[in-house]
């Protein structure tokens, strides 16, 4: 499961996508819209993507995870459009026979997503909006 | 030669459109097109042609889809 969507993310469905009888560790990471950034109050987020390239890039990340941590399963769902404070903008689930690979693969997936996948985030404030870049 | 340019995020807002076709001369590169369009040079953009990340010096071909990638904000 690698996809973008406008609706609230069904975390249980993302988790279920990586769950099987061979997996002894299921790790779910949620990136959540918080109400402040860089010292400013944030009232909401808006995401947009260059979707075909973004999906291809998610596929490359998944292939890399499969190669580096062979018995893991990975699922990534990312929101597009408006995301309210407190809602998840991204959910990453990893299933693995053992926990170490799950933690490593999950961290790899979110770090690579932030660095490589063509998605942009606009924050709304009381006094305007701004496009915010990920810190490397 | 004609290329299609797609705009996202702050570049889309700045350009006032999400897509346009543009006539280019032979020898044009992704970076030279960005300059010719008068887009902000202080913005550290990356370049994608036909959905693959490329260097700015990449020569453009007829029918290419060009995207200038402003700093990413996914996650």
mmCIF file of C-alpha atoms in Angstrom:
data_model
loop_
_atom_site.group_PDB
_atom_site.id
_atom_site.type_symbol
_atom_site.label_atom_id
_atom_site.label_comp_id
_atom_site.label_asym_id
_atom_site.label_seq_id
_atom_site.Cartn_x
_atom_site.Cartn_y
_atom_site.Cartn_z
ATOM 1 C CA UNK A 1 0.000 0.000 0.000
ATOM 2 C CA UNK A 2 1.710 3.150 -1.268
ATOM 3 C CA UNK A 3 -0.670 5.976 -1.954
ATOM 4 C CA UNK A 4 -1.791 9.565 -1.649
ATOM 5 C CA UNK A 5 -5.298 10.511 -0.636
ATOM 6 C CA UNK A 6 -7.440 13.441 0.386
ATOM 7 C CA UNK A 7 -9.331 11.643 3.155
ATOM 8 C CA UNK A 8 -8.341 11.044 6.773
ATOM 9 C CA UNK A 9 -5.919 8.118 6.938
ATOM 10 C CA UNK A 10 -7.341 4.823 8.190
ATOM 11 C CA UNK A 11 -4.417 3.851 10.412
ATOM 12 C CA UNK A 12 -5.803 0.375 11.099
ATOM 13 C CA UNK A 13 -5.936 -0.328 7.356
ATOM 14 C CA UNK A 14 -2.323 0.780 6.886
ATOM 15 C CA UNK A 15 -1.295 -1.438 9.785
ATOM 16 C CA UNK A 16 -3.287 -4.350 8.411
ATOM 17 C CA UNK A 17 -1.500 -4.009 5.060
ATOM 18 C CA UNK A 18 1.820 -5.057 6.663
ATOM 19 C CA UNK A 19 0.487 -7.575 9.153
ATOM 20 C CA UNK A 20 0.945 -11.297 8.550
ATOM 21 C CA UNK A 21 1.690 -14.429 10.536
ATOM 22 C CA UNK A 22 5.423 -14.150 9.750
ATOM 23 C CA UNK A 23 5.782 -10.705 11.314
ATOM 24 C CA UNK A 24 6.727 -10.466 14.990
ATOM 25 C CA UNK A 25 6.929 -6.667 14.988
ATOM 26 C CA UNK A 26 4.471 -4.148 13.586
ATOM 27 C CA UNK A 27 5.574 -0.524 13.814
ATOM 28 C CA UNK A 28 3.271 2.360 12.862
ATOM 29 C CA UNK A 29 4.578 5.904 12.527
ATOM 30 C CA UNK A 30 2.148 8.793 12.223
ATOM 31 C CA UNK A 31 3.307 12.257 11.231
ATOM 32 C CA UNK A 32 0.720 14.601 12.717
ATOM 33 C CA UNK A 33 -0.106 18.238 11.952
ATOM 34 C CA UNK A 34 0.929 20.238 15.013
ATOM 35 C CA UNK A 35 -0.254 23.650 16.028
ATOM 36 C CA UNK A 36 3.092 25.464 15.939
ATOM 37 C CA UNK A 37 6.246 25.650 13.840
ATOM 38 C CA UNK A 38 9.316 27.869 14.084
ATOM 39 C CA UNK A 39 7.729 29.845 16.894
ATOM 40 C CA UNK A 40 4.466 30.574 15.059
ATOM 41 C CA UNK A 41 0.983 29.288 15.718
ATOM 42 C CA UNK A 42 -0.205 27.055 12.864
ATOM 43 C CA UNK A 43 -3.943 26.768 12.190
ATOM 44 C CA UNK A 44 -3.852 24.175 9.387
ATOM 45 C CA UNK A 45 -1.811 22.510 6.666
ATOM 46 C CA UNK A 46 -2.273 21.993 2.954
ATOM 47 C CA UNK A 47 -0.284 19.445 0.945
ATOM 48 C CA UNK A 48 0.186 19.059 -2.764
ATOM 49 C CA UNK A 49 2.247 16.587 -4.774
ATOM 50 C CA UNK A 50 3.608 15.999 -8.245
ATOM 51 C CA UNK A 51 1.664 12.808 -7.943
ATOM 52 C CA UNK A 52 2.994 10.457 -10.666
ATOM 53 C CA UNK A 53 6.588 11.213 -9.734
ATOM 54 C CA UNK A 54 5.777 11.106 -6.013
ATOM 55 C CA UNK A 55 4.224 7.648 -6.381
ATOM 56 C CA UNK A 56 7.212 6.449 -8.394
ATOM 57 C CA UNK A 57 9.526 7.788 -5.700
ATOM 58 C CA UNK A 58 7.551 5.991 -2.965
ATOM 59 C CA UNK A 59 7.941 2.824 -5.042
ATOM 60 C CA UNK A 60 11.711 3.323 -5.185
ATOM 61 C CA UNK A 61 11.868 3.823 -1.419
ATOM 62 C CA UNK A 62 9.815 0.651 -0.909
ATOM 63 C CA UNK A 63 12.164 -1.274 -3.212
ATOM 64 C CA UNK A 64 15.163 -0.002 -1.256
ATOM 65 C CA UNK A 65 13.556 -1.029 2.035
ATOM 66 C CA UNK A 66 12.806 -4.492 0.616
ATOM 67 C CA UNK A 67 16.422 -4.853 -0.442
ATOM 68 C CA UNK A 68 17.981 -3.596 2.810
ATOM 69 C CA UNK A 69 15.555 -5.311 5.208
ATOM 70 C CA UNK A 70 14.461 -8.335 3.157
ATOM 71 C CA UNK A 71 11.639 -9.808 5.216
ATOM 72 C CA UNK A 72 9.843 -6.533 5.988
ATOM 73 C CA UNK A 73 6.600 -5.213 4.555
ATOM 74 C CA UNK A 74 6.102 -1.477 4.106
ATOM 75 C CA UNK A 75 2.990 0.669 3.664
ATOM 76 C CA UNK A 76 2.896 4.452 3.247
ATOM 77 C CA UNK A 77 -0.167 6.693 2.984
ATOM 78 C CA UNK A 78 0.231 10.468 2.634
ATOM 79 C CA UNK A 79 -2.510 13.082 2.711
ATOM 80 C CA UNK A 80 -3.049 15.709 0.025
ATOM 81 C CA UNK A 81 -5.134 18.832 0.327
ATOM 82 C CA UNK A 82 -6.201 20.261 3.678
ATOM 83 C CA UNK A 83 -5.030 18.571 6.882
ATOM 84 C CA UNK A 84 -6.416 19.820 10.193
ATOM 85 C CA UNK A 85 -4.323 20.191 13.339
ATOM 86 C CA UNK A 86 -4.149 16.842 15.139
ATOM 87 C CA UNK A 87 -4.726 14.784 12.005
ATOM 88 C CA UNK A 88 -2.065 12.518 10.497
ATOM 89 C CA UNK A 89 -0.502 13.841 7.306
ATOM 90 C CA UNK A 90 1.462 10.636 6.764
ATOM 91 C CA UNK A 91 1.300 7.111 8.165
ATOM 92 C CA UNK A 92 4.084 4.575 7.638
ATOM 93 C CA UNK A 93 3.674 0.978 8.771
ATOM 94 C CA UNK A 94 6.396 -1.648 8.761
ATOM 95 C CA UNK A 95 5.928 -5.330 9.471
ATOM 96 C CA UNK A 96 9.041 -7.342 10.266
ATOM 97 C CA UNK A 97 9.935 -10.684 11.816
ATOM 98 C CA UNK A 98 11.974 -8.759 14.440
ATOM 99 C CA UNK A 99 11.788 -5.245 15.888
ATOM 100 C CA UNK A 100 15.254 -3.952 14.964
ATOM 101 C CA UNK A 101 14.577 -4.049 11.234
ATOM 102 C CA UNK A 102 11.151 -2.476 11.747
ATOM 103 C CA UNK A 103 12.613 0.546 13.540
ATOM 104 C CA UNK A 104 15.408 0.950 11.009
ATOM 105 C CA UNK A 105 13.153 0.591 7.972
ATOM 106 C CA UNK A 106 10.544 2.976 9.376
ATOM 107 C CA UNK A 107 13.159 5.654 10.052
ATOM 108 C CA UNK A 108 14.667 5.156 6.605
ATOM 109 C CA UNK A 109 11.272 5.456 4.918
ATOM 110 C CA UNK A 110 10.232 8.724 6.590
ATOM 111 C CA UNK A 111 13.677 10.317 6.173
ATOM 112 C CA UNK A 112 13.825 9.412 2.484
ATOM 113 C CA UNK A 113 10.218 10.501 1.942
ATOM 114 C CA UNK A 114 10.975 13.933 3.367
ATOM 115 C CA UNK A 115 14.141 14.279 1.300
ATOM 116 C CA UNK A 116 13.016 12.866 -2.057
ATOM 117 C CA UNK A 117 9.277 12.638 -2.613
ATOM 118 C CA UNK A 118 7.911 15.705 -4.463
ATOM 119 C CA UNK A 119 5.339 16.872 -1.925
ATOM 120 C CA UNK A 120 4.914 20.423 -0.665
ATOM 121 C CA UNK A 121 3.359 21.801 2.522
ATOM 122 C CA UNK A 122 1.704 25.156 3.055
ATOM 123 C CA UNK A 123 1.090 26.295 6.618
ATOM 124 C CA UNK A 124 -1.743 28.620 7.530
ATOM 125 C CA UNK A 125 -1.388 31.182 10.301
ATOM 126 C CA UNK A 126 -3.604 33.820 11.824
ATOM 127 C CA UNK A 127 -1.965 36.344 9.465
ATOM 128 C CA UNK A 128 -1.314 34.428 6.239
ATOM 129 C CA UNK A 129 0.284 31.325 4.725
ATOM 130 C CA UNK A 130 3.754 30.078 3.804
ATOM 131 C CA UNK A 131 5.265 27.112 1.956
ATOM 132 C CA UNK A 132 7.535 25.312 4.398
ATOM 133 C CA UNK A 133 10.568 23.272 3.377
ATOM 134 C CA UNK A 134 11.750 20.225 5.290
ATOM 135 C CA UNK A 135 14.929 20.709 7.226
ATOM 136 C CA UNK A 136 17.626 18.329 6.031
ATOM 137 C CA UNK B 1 10.387 22.355 -29.948
ATOM 138 C CA UNK B 2 7.693 22.531 -27.348
ATOM 139 C CA UNK B 3 7.853 21.441 -23.732
ATOM 140 C CA UNK B 4 5.146 21.249 -21.093
ATOM 141 C CA UNK B 5 5.961 22.845 -17.764
ATOM 142 C CA UNK B 6 4.053 21.948 -14.617
ATOM 143 C CA UNK B 7 4.181 24.172 -11.541
ATOM 144 C CA UNK B 8 3.710 23.301 -7.898
ATOM 145 C CA UNK B 9 3.552 25.055 -4.540
ATOM 146 C CA UNK B 10 5.054 28.552 -4.428
ATOM 147 C CA UNK B 11 6.086 28.402 -8.094
ATOM 148 C CA UNK B 12 2.486 27.625 -9.091
ATOM 149 C CA UNK B 13 1.249 30.598 -7.081
ATOM 150 C CA UNK B 14 3.971 32.848 -8.473
ATOM 151 C CA UNK B 15 3.339 31.810 -12.063
ATOM 152 C CA UNK B 16 -0.437 31.912 -11.654
ATOM 153 C CA UNK B 17 -0.908 28.594 -13.458
ATOM 154 C CA UNK B 18 -0.260 24.923 -12.826
ATOM 155 C CA UNK B 19 0.735 24.079 -16.401
ATOM 156 C CA UNK B 20 1.827 25.736 -19.636
ATOM 157 C CA UNK B 21 3.366 24.817 -22.976
ATOM 158 C CA UNK B 22 6.400 26.715 -24.102
ATOM 159 C CA UNK B 23 8.375 26.947 -27.318
ATOM 160 C CA UNK B 24 12.090 26.463 -26.638
ATOM 161 C CA UNK B 25 15.133 26.788 -28.835
ATOM 162 C CA UNK B 26 17.535 23.884 -29.436
ATOM 163 C CA UNK B 27 20.222 23.804 -26.755
ATOM 164 C CA UNK B 28 17.827 24.826 -24.000
ATOM 165 C CA UNK B 29 18.438 23.138 -20.683
ATOM 166 C CA UNK B 30 16.216 22.731 -17.629
ATOM 167 C CA UNK B 31 18.136 25.489 -15.868
ATOM 168 C CA UNK B 32 18.178 27.857 -18.867
ATOM 169 C CA UNK B 33 14.415 27.458 -19.238
ATOM 170 C CA UNK B 34 13.976 28.336 -15.567
ATOM 171 C CA UNK B 35 16.044 31.492 -16.080
ATOM 172 C CA UNK B 36 14.271 32.407 -19.318
ATOM 173 C CA UNK B 37 10.924 32.213 -17.559
ATOM 174 C CA UNK B 38 12.125 34.817 -15.082
ATOM 175 C CA UNK B 39 11.495 32.571 -12.105
ATOM 176 C CA UNK B 40 13.226 33.483 -8.820
ATOM 177 C CA UNK B 41 16.904 32.549 -8.959
ATOM 178 C CA UNK B 42 17.195 32.729 -5.168
ATOM 179 C CA UNK B 43 14.851 29.742 -4.851
ATOM 180 C CA UNK B 44 16.947 26.538 -4.659
ATOM 181 C CA UNK B 45 14.966 24.464 -7.157
ATOM 182 C CA UNK B 46 15.757 20.964 -8.377
ATOM 183 C CA UNK B 47 14.754 19.786 -11.849
ATOM 184 C CA UNK B 48 12.652 16.894 -13.083
ATOM 185 C CA UNK B 49 12.182 15.926 -16.725
ATOM 186 C CA UNK B 50 9.581 13.275 -17.548
ATOM 187 C CA UNK B 51 9.300 12.503 -13.829
ATOM 188 C CA UNK B 52 12.997 11.827 -13.329
ATOM 189 C CA UNK B 53 15.230 14.093 -11.293
ATOM 190 C CA UNK B 54 17.925 15.555 -13.554
ATOM 191 C CA UNK B 55 20.789 18.053 -13.405
ATOM 192 C CA UNK B 56 20.029 21.623 -14.451
ATOM 193 C CA UNK B 57 22.400 21.260 -17.408
ATOM 194 C CA UNK B 58 20.210 18.532 -18.949
ATOM 195 C CA UNK B 59 19.237 19.319 -22.544
ATOM 196 C CA UNK B 60 15.509 19.442 -23.196
ATOM 197 C CA UNK B 61 13.779 17.601 -26.044
ATOM 198 C CA UNK B 62 10.529 18.174 -27.874
ATOM 199 C CA UNK B 63 7.587 16.963 -25.818
ATOM 200 C CA UNK B 64 9.417 16.850 -22.488
ATOM 201 C CA UNK B 65 7.464 17.449 -19.297
ATOM 202 C CA UNK B 66 9.540 19.760 -17.135
ATOM 203 C CA UNK B 67 8.958 20.394 -13.440
ATOM 204 C CA UNK B 68 10.917 22.773 -11.255
ATOM 205 C CA UNK B 69 10.934 21.329 -7.747
ATOM 206 C CA UNK B 70 10.953 23.934 -4.976
ATOM 207 C CA UNK B 71 12.278 22.735 -1.587
ATOM 208 C CA UNK B 72 10.190 19.721 -0.539
ATOM 209 C CA UNK B 73 7.814 19.636 2.426
ATOM 210 C CA UNK B 74 6.382 16.132 2.560
ATOM 211 C CA UNK B 75 5.842 14.156 5.744
#
